[in-house]
mmCIF file of C-alpha atoms in Angstrom:
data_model
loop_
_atom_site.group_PDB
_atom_site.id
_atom_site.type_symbol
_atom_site.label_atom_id
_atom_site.label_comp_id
_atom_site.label_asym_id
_atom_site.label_seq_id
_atom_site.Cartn_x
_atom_site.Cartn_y
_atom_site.Cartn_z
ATOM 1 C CA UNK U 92 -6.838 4.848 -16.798
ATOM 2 C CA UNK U 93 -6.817 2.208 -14.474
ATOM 3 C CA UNK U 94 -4.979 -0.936 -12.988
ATOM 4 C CA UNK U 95 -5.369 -4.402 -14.504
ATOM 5 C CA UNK U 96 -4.859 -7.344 -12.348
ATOM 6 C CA UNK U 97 -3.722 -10.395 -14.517
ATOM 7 C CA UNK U 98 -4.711 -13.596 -12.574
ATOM 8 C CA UNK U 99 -4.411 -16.196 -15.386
ATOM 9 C CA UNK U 100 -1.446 -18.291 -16.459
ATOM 10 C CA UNK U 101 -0.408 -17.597 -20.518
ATOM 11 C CA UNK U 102 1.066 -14.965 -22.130
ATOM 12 C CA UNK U 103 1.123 -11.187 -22.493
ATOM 13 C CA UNK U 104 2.616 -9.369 -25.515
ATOM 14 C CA UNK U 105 2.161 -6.483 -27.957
ATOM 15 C CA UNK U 106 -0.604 -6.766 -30.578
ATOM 16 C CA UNK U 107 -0.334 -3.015 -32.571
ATOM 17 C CA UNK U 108 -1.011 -0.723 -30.183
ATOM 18 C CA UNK U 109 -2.456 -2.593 -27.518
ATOM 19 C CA UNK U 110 -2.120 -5.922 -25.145
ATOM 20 C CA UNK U 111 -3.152 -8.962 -26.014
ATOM 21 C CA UNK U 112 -3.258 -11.500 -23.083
ATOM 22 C CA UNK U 113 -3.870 -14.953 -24.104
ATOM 23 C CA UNK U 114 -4.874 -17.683 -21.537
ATOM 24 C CA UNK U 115 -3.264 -21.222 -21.565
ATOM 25 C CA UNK U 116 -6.947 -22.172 -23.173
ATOM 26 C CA UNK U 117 -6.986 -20.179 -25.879
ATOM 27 C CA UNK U 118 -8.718 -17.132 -24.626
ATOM 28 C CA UNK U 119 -7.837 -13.686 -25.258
ATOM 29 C CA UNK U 120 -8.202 -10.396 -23.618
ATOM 30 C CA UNK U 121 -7.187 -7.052 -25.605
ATOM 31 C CA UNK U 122 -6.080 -3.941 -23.437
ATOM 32 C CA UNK U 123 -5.771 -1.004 -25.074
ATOM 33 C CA UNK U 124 -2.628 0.784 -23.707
ATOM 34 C CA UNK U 125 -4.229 4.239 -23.286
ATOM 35 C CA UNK U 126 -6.329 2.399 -20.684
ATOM 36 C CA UNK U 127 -3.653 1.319 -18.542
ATOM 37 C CA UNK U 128 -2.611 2.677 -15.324
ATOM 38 C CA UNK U 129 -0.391 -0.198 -14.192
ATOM 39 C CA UNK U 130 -0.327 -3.593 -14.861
ATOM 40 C CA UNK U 131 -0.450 -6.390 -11.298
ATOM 41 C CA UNK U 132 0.736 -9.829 -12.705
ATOM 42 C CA UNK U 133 0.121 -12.714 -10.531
ATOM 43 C CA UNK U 134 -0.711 -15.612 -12.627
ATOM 44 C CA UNK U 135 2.665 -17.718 -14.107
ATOM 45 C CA UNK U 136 2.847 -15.774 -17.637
ATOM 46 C CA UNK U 137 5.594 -15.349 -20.125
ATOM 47 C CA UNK U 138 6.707 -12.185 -22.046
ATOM 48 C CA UNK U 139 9.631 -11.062 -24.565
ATOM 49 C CA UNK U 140 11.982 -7.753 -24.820
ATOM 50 C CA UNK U 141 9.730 -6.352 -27.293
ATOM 51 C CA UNK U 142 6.448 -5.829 -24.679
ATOM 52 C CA UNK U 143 8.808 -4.252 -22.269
ATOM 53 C CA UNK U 144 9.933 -1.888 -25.035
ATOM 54 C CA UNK U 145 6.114 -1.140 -25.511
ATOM 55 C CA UNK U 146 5.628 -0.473 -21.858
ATOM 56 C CA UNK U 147 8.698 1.903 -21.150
ATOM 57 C CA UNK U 148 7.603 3.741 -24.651
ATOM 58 C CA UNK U 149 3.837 4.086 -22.843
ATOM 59 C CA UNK U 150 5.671 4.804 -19.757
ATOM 60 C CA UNK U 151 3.173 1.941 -17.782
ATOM 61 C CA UNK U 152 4.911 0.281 -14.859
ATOM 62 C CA UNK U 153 4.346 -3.325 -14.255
ATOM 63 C CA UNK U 154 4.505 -5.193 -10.806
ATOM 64 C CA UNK U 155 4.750 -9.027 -10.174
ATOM 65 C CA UNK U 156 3.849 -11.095 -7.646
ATOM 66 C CA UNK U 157 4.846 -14.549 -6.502
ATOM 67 C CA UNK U 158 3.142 -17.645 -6.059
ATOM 68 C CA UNK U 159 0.965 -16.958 -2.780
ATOM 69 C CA UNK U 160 0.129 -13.309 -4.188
ATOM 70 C CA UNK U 161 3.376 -11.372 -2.108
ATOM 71 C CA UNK U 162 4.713 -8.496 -3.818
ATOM 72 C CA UNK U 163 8.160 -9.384 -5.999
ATOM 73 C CA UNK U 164 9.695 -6.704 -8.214
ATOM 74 C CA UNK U 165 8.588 -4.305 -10.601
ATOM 75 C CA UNK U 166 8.941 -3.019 -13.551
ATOM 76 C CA UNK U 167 9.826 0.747 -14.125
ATOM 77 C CA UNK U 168 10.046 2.469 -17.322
ATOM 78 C CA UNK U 169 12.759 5.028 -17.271
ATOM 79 C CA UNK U 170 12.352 7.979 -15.267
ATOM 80 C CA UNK U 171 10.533 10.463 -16.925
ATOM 81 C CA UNK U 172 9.737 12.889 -13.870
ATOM 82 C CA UNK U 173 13.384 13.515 -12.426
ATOM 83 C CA UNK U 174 14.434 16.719 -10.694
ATOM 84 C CA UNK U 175 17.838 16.961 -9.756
ATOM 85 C CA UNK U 176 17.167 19.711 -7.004
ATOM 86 C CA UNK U 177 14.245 17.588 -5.083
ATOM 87 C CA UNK U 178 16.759 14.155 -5.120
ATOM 88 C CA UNK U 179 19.044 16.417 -3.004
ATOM 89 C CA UNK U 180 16.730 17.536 -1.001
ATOM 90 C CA UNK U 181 15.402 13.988 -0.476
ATOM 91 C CA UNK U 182 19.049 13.017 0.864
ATOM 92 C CA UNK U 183 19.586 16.192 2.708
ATOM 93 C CA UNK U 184 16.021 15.762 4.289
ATOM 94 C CA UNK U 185 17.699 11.733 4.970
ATOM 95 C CA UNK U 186 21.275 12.874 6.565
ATOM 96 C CA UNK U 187 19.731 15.658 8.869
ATOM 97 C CA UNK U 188 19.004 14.033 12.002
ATOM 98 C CA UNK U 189 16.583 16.422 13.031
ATOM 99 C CA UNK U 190 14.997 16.821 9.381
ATOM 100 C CA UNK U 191 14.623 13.063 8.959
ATOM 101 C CA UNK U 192 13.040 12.625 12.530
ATOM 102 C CA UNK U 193 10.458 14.907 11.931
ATOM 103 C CA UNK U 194 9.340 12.738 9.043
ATOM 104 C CA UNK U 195 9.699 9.586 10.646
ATOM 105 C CA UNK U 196 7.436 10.452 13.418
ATOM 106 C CA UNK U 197 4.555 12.247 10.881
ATOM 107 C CA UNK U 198 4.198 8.923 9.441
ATOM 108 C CA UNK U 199 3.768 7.016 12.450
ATOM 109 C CA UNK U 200 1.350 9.892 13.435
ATOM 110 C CA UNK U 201 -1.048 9.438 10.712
ATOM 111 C CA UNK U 202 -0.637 5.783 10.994
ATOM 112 C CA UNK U 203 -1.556 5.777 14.769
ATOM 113 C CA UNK U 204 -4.388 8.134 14.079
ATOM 114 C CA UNK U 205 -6.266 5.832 11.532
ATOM 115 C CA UNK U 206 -5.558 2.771 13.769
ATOM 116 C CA UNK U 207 -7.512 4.603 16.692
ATOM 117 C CA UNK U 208 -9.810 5.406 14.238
ATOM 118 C CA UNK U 209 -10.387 1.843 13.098
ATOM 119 C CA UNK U 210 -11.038 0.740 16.445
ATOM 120 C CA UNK U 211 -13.454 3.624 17.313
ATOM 121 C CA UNK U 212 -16.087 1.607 15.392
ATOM 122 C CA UNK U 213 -16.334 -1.560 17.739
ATOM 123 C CA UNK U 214 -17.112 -1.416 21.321
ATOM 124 C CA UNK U 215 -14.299 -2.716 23.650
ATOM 125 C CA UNK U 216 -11.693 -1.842 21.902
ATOM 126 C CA UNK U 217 -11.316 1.221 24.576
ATOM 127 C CA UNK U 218 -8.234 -0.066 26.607
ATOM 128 C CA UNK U 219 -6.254 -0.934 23.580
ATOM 129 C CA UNK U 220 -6.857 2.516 22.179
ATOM 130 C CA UNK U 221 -5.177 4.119 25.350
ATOM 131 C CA UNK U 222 -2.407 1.864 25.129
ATOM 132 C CA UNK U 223 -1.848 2.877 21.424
ATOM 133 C CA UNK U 224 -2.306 6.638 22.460
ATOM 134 C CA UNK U 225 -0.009 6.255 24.733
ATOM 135 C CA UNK U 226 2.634 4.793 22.564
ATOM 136 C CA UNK U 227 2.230 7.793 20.623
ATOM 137 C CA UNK U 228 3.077 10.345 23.666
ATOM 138 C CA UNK U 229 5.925 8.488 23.715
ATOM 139 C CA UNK U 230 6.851 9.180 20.110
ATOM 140 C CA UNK U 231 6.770 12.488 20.721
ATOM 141 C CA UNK U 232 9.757 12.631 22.588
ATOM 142 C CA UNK U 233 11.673 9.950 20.947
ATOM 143 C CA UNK U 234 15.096 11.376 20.278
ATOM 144 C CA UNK U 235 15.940 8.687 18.045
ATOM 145 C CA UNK U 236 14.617 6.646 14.465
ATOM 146 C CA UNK U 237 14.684 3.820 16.548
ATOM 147 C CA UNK U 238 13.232 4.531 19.954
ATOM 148 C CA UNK U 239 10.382 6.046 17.354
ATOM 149 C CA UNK U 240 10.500 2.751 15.728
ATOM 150 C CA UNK U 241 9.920 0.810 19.252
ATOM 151 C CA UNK U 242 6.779 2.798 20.053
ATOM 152 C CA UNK U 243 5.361 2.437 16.884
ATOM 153 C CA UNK U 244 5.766 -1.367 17.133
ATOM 154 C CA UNK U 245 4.005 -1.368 20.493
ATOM 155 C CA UNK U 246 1.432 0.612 19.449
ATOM 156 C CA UNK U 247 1.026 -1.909 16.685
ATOM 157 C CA UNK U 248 1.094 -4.459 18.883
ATOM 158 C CA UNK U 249 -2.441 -3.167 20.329
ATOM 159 C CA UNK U 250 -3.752 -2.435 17.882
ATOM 160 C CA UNK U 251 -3.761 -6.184 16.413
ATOM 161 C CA UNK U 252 -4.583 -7.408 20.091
ATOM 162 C CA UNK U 253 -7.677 -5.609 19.683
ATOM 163 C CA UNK U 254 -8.999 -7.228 16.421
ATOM 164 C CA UNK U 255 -10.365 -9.908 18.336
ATOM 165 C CA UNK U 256 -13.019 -8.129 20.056
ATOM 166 C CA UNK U 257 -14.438 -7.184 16.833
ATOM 167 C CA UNK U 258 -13.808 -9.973 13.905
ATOM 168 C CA UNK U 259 -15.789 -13.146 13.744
ATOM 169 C CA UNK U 260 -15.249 -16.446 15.339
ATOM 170 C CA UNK U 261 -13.944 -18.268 12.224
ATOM 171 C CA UNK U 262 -11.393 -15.937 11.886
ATOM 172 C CA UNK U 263 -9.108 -16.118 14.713
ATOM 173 C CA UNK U 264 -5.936 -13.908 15.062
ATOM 174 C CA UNK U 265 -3.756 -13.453 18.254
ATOM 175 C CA UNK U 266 -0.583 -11.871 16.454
ATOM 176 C CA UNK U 267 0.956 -10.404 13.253
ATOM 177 C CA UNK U 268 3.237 -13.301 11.411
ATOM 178 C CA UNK U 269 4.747 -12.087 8.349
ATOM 179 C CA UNK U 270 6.908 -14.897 7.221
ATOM 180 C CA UNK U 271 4.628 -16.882 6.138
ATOM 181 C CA UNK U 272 1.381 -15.800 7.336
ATOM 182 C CA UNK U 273 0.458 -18.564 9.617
ATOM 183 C CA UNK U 274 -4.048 -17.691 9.265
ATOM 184 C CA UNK U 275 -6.254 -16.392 6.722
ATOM 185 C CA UNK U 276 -6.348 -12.723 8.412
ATOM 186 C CA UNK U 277 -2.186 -12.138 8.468
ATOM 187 C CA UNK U 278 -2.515 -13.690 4.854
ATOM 188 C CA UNK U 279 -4.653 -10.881 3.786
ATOM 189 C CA UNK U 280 -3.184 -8.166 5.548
ATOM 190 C CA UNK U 281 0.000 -9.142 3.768
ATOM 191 C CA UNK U 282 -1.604 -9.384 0.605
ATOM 192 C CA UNK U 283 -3.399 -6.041 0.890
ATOM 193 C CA UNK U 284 -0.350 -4.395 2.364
ATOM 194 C CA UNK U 285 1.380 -5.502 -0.823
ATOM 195 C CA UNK U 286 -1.615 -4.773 -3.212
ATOM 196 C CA UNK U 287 -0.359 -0.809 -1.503
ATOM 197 C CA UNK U 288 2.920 -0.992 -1.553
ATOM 198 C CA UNK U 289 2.519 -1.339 -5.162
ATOM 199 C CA UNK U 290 0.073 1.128 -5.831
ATOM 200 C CA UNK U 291 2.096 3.860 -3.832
ATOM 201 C CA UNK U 292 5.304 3.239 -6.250
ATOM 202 C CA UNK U 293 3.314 3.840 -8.950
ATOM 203 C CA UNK U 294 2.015 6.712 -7.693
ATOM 204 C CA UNK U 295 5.620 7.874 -7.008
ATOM 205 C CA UNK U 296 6.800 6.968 -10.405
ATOM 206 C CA UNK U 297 4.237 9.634 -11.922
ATOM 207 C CA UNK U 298 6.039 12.435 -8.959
ATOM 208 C CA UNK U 299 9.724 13.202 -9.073
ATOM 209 C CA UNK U 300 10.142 11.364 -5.967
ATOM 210 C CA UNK U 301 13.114 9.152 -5.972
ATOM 211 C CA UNK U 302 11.139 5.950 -4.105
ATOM 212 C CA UNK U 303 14.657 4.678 -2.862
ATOM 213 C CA UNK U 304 15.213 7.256 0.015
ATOM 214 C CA UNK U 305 13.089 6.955 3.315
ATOM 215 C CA UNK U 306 12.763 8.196 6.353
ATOM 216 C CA UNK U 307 11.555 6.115 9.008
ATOM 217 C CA UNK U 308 12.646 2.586 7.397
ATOM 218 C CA UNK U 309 15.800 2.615 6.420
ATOM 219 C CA UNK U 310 16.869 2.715 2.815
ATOM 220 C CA UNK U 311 18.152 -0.845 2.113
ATOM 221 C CA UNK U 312 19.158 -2.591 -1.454
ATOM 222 C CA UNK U 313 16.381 -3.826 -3.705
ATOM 223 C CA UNK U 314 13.872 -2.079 -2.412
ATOM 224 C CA UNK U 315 11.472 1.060 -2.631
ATOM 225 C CA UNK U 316 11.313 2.152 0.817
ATOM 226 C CA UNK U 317 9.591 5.413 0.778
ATOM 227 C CA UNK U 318 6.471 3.579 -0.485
ATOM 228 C CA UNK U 319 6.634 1.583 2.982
ATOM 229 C CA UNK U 320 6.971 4.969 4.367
ATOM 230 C CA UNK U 321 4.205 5.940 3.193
ATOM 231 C CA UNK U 322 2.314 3.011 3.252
ATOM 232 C CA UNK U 323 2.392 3.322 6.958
ATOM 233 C CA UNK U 324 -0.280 6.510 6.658
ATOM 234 C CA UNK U 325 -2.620 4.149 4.618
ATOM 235 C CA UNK U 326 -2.840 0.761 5.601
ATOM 236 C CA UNK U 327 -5.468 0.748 8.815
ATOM 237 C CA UNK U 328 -7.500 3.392 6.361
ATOM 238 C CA UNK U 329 -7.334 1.455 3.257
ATOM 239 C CA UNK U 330 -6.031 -2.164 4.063
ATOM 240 C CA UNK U 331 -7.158 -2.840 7.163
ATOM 241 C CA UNK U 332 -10.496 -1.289 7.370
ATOM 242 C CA UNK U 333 -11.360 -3.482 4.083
ATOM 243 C CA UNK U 334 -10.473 -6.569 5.643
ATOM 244 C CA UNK U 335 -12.545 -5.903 8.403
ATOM 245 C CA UNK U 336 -15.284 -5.606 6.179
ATOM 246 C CA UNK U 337 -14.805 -8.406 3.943
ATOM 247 C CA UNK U 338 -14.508 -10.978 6.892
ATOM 248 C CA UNK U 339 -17.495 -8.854 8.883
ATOM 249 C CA UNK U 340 -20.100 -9.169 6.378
ATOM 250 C CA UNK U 341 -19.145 -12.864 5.115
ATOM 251 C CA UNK U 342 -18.002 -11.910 1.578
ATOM 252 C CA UNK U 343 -14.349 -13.883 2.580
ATOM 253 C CA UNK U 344 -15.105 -17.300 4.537
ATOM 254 C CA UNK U 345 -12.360 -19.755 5.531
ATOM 255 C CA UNK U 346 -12.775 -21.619 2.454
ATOM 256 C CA UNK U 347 -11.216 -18.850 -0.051
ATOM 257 C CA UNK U 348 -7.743 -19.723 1.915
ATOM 258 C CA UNK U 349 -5.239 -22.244 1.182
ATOM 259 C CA UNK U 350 -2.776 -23.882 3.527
ATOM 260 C CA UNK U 351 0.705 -25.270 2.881
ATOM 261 C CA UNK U 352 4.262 -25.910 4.309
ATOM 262 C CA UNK U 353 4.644 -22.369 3.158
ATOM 263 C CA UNK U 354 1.597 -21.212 6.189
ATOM 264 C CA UNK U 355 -1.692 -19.616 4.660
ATOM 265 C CA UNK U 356 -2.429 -17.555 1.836
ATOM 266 C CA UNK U 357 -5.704 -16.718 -0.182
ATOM 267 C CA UNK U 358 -6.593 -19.386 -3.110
ATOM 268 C CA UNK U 359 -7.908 -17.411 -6.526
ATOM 269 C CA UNK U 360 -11.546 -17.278 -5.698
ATOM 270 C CA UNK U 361 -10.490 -15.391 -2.543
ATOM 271 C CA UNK U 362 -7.784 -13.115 -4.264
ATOM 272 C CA UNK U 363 -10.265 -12.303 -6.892
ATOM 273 C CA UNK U 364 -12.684 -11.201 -4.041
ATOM 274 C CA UNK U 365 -10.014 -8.959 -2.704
ATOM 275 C CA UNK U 366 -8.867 -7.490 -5.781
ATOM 276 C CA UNK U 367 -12.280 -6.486 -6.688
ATOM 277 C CA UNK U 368 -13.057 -5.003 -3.204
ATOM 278 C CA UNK U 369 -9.599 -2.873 -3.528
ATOM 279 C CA UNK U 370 -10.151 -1.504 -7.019
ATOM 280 C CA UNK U 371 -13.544 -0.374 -5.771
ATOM 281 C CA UNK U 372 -11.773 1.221 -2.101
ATOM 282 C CA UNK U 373 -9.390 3.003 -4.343
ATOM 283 C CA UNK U 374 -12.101 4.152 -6.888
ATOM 284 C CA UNK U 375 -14.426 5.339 -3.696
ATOM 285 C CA UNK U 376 -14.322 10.059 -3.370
ATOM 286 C CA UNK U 377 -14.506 11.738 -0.771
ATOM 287 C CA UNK U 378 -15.174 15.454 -0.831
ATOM 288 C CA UNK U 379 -11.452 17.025 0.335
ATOM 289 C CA UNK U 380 -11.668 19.390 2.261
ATOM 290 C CA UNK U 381 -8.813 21.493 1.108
ATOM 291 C CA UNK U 382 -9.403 21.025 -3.090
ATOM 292 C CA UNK U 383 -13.469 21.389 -2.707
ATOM 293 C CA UNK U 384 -14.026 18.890 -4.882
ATOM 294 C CA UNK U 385 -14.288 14.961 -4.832
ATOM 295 C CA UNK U 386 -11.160 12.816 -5.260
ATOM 296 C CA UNK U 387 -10.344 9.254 -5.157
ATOM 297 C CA UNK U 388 -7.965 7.536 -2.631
ATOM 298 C CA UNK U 389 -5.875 6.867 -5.248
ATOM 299 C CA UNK U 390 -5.558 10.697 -6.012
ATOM 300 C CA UNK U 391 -4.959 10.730 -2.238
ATOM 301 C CA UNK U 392 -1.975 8.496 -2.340
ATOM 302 C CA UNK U 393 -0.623 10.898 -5.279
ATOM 303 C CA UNK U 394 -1.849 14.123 -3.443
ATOM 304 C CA UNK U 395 0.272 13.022 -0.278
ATOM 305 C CA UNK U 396 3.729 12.315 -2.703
ATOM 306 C CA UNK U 397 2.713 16.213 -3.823
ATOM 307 C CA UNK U 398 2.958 17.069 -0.103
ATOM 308 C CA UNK U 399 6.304 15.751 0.468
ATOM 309 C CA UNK U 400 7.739 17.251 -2.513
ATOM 310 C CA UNK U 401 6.169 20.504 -1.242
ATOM 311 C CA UNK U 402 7.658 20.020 2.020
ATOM 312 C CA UNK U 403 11.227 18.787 0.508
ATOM 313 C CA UNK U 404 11.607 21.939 -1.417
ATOM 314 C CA UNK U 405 10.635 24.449 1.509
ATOM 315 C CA UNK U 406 7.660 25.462 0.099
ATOM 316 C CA UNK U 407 4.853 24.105 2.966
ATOM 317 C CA UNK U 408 5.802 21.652 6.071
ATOM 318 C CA UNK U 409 4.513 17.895 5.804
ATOM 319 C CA UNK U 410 0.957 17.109 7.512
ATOM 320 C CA UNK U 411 0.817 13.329 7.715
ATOM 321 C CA UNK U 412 -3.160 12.439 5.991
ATOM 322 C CA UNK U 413 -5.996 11.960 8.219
ATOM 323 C CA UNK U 414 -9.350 11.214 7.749
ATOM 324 C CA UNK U 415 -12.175 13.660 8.471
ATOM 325 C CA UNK U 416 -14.803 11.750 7.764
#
């Protein structure tokens, strides 16, 4: 199985056992069910009750993005992994202080460690690497989610100050802006960020892990927050490090970005060039070290909700992911 990335206005519905995606001129595309991992909609496409009766039934979640390719909602068939013993573990893990803490800062561990790692490929990049170290020393001895939270933010702060000693000329950056991205790089590190955030609920969805209840950002309304929890161990390994390549080696130029009253955001040549690039990042093994055999990084992403769950229900403490290689 895999993910399918539907870029083109029309309309998706049930044909027998399979989905039949027909473009506003004419064309169609057939997906057989059984091949589907997920489906990614971005284009402007219309559907009835019946195809989201055939998704639940196949168990396939669905996730939608809005005009400039930002992650909107999803689509979850019902539950079909639930454990009532690991949900109250999940919220006893949440209302111990000391419990949640010790989550909280294992996440921004593993996240700190791939950022250093990033920036251990490009000279100068030494002085922001202490700074972000540093940070970290801090988080050590934060007592609190949110003195963890303002180390982490510093640290991140570096760590983006330092992406101009390594990415080319035409691709300036000085700081993150989320909302809207205001350049073509904080456009595609919010578009890859949400390309993960997506990927890591599905991989949730096929866990018992209730997605809703998170440890170092707080669980809010409308939203799966334990997949930005998690997300945090990932993106410099998987987002980041892909944007630096893409820009690096020319395969994204300024021209496959768009600009609007809205700020920046990748037009559909350029999203197609990132979507491709991700499928193949999450496709690439590695031999782990632990299974002794290869695995993808999207059996990583899985493999790390397997750790939590291990860790919720006592059975081996939580190890944050990092790199070897």
């Amino acid at each position: 199985m895999e993910p399918y990335y539907i870029l083109s206005s029309g309309t998706i519905r049930r044909n027998e056992n399979t989905i039949l995606v027909e473009k506003e001129d004419g064309a169609k595309k057939v997906i057989p069910i059984e091949n589907v991992d997920a489906l990614h909609v971005f284009g402007q496409v219309t559907m009835n009750k019946e195809f989201l009766v055939f998704l639940a039934k196949a168990g396939k979640p669905m996730h939608v993005y809005n005009y400039y390719g930002f992650y909107s909602g999803s689509f979850l068939p019902k539950d079909g992994n639930t454990s009532g013993e690991l949900l109250v573990r999940q919220v006893e893990h949440y209302l111990n202080p000391e419990k949640r803490l010790f989550l909280a800062f294992s996440f921004v561990e593993g996240a700190i460690f791939h950022a250093c790692r990033n920036l251990r490929e490009y000279p100068g990049t030494e002085p922001f690497i202490a700074e972000i170290e540093k940070e970290l020393d801090k988080a050590r001895s934060a007592r609190t989610i949110a003195d963890l939270m303002g180390c982490e933010g510093r640290a991140k702060e570096a760590y983006y100050q330092a992406f101009q000693c390594f990415l080319r000329e035409d691709f300036p950056f000085e700081k993150r802006e989320k909302h809207p991205p205001s350049n073509p790089v904080n456009a595609l590190l919010s578009f890859g960020n949400s390309l993960l955030y997506a990927t890591i609920l599905s991989e949730c969805y096929r866990t018992s892990l209730n997605p809703t209840i998170s440890y170092l950002h707080e669980p809010r309304e409308r939203r799966f927050s334990l997949c930005l929890d998690i997300a945090e161990i990932f993106k410099p390994l998987i987002v980041d490090s892909l944007i630096f390549r893409l820009i690096n080696t020319g395969i994204l130029c300024p021209e496959d970005f768009a600009r609007d009253f809205e700020g920046c955001y990748l037009n559909d040549q350029g999203r197609k060039k990132f979507l491709q690039a991700f499928e193949e990042k999450l496709k690439t093994t590695i031999k782990h070290r632990r299974l002794k055999r290869k695995v993808s990084y999207r059996t990583i992403l899985r493999l790390e909700c397997y750790k939590l769950i291990r860790h919720f229900l006592g059975d081996e403490l939580y190890v944050p992911f990092k790199a070897w290689w």
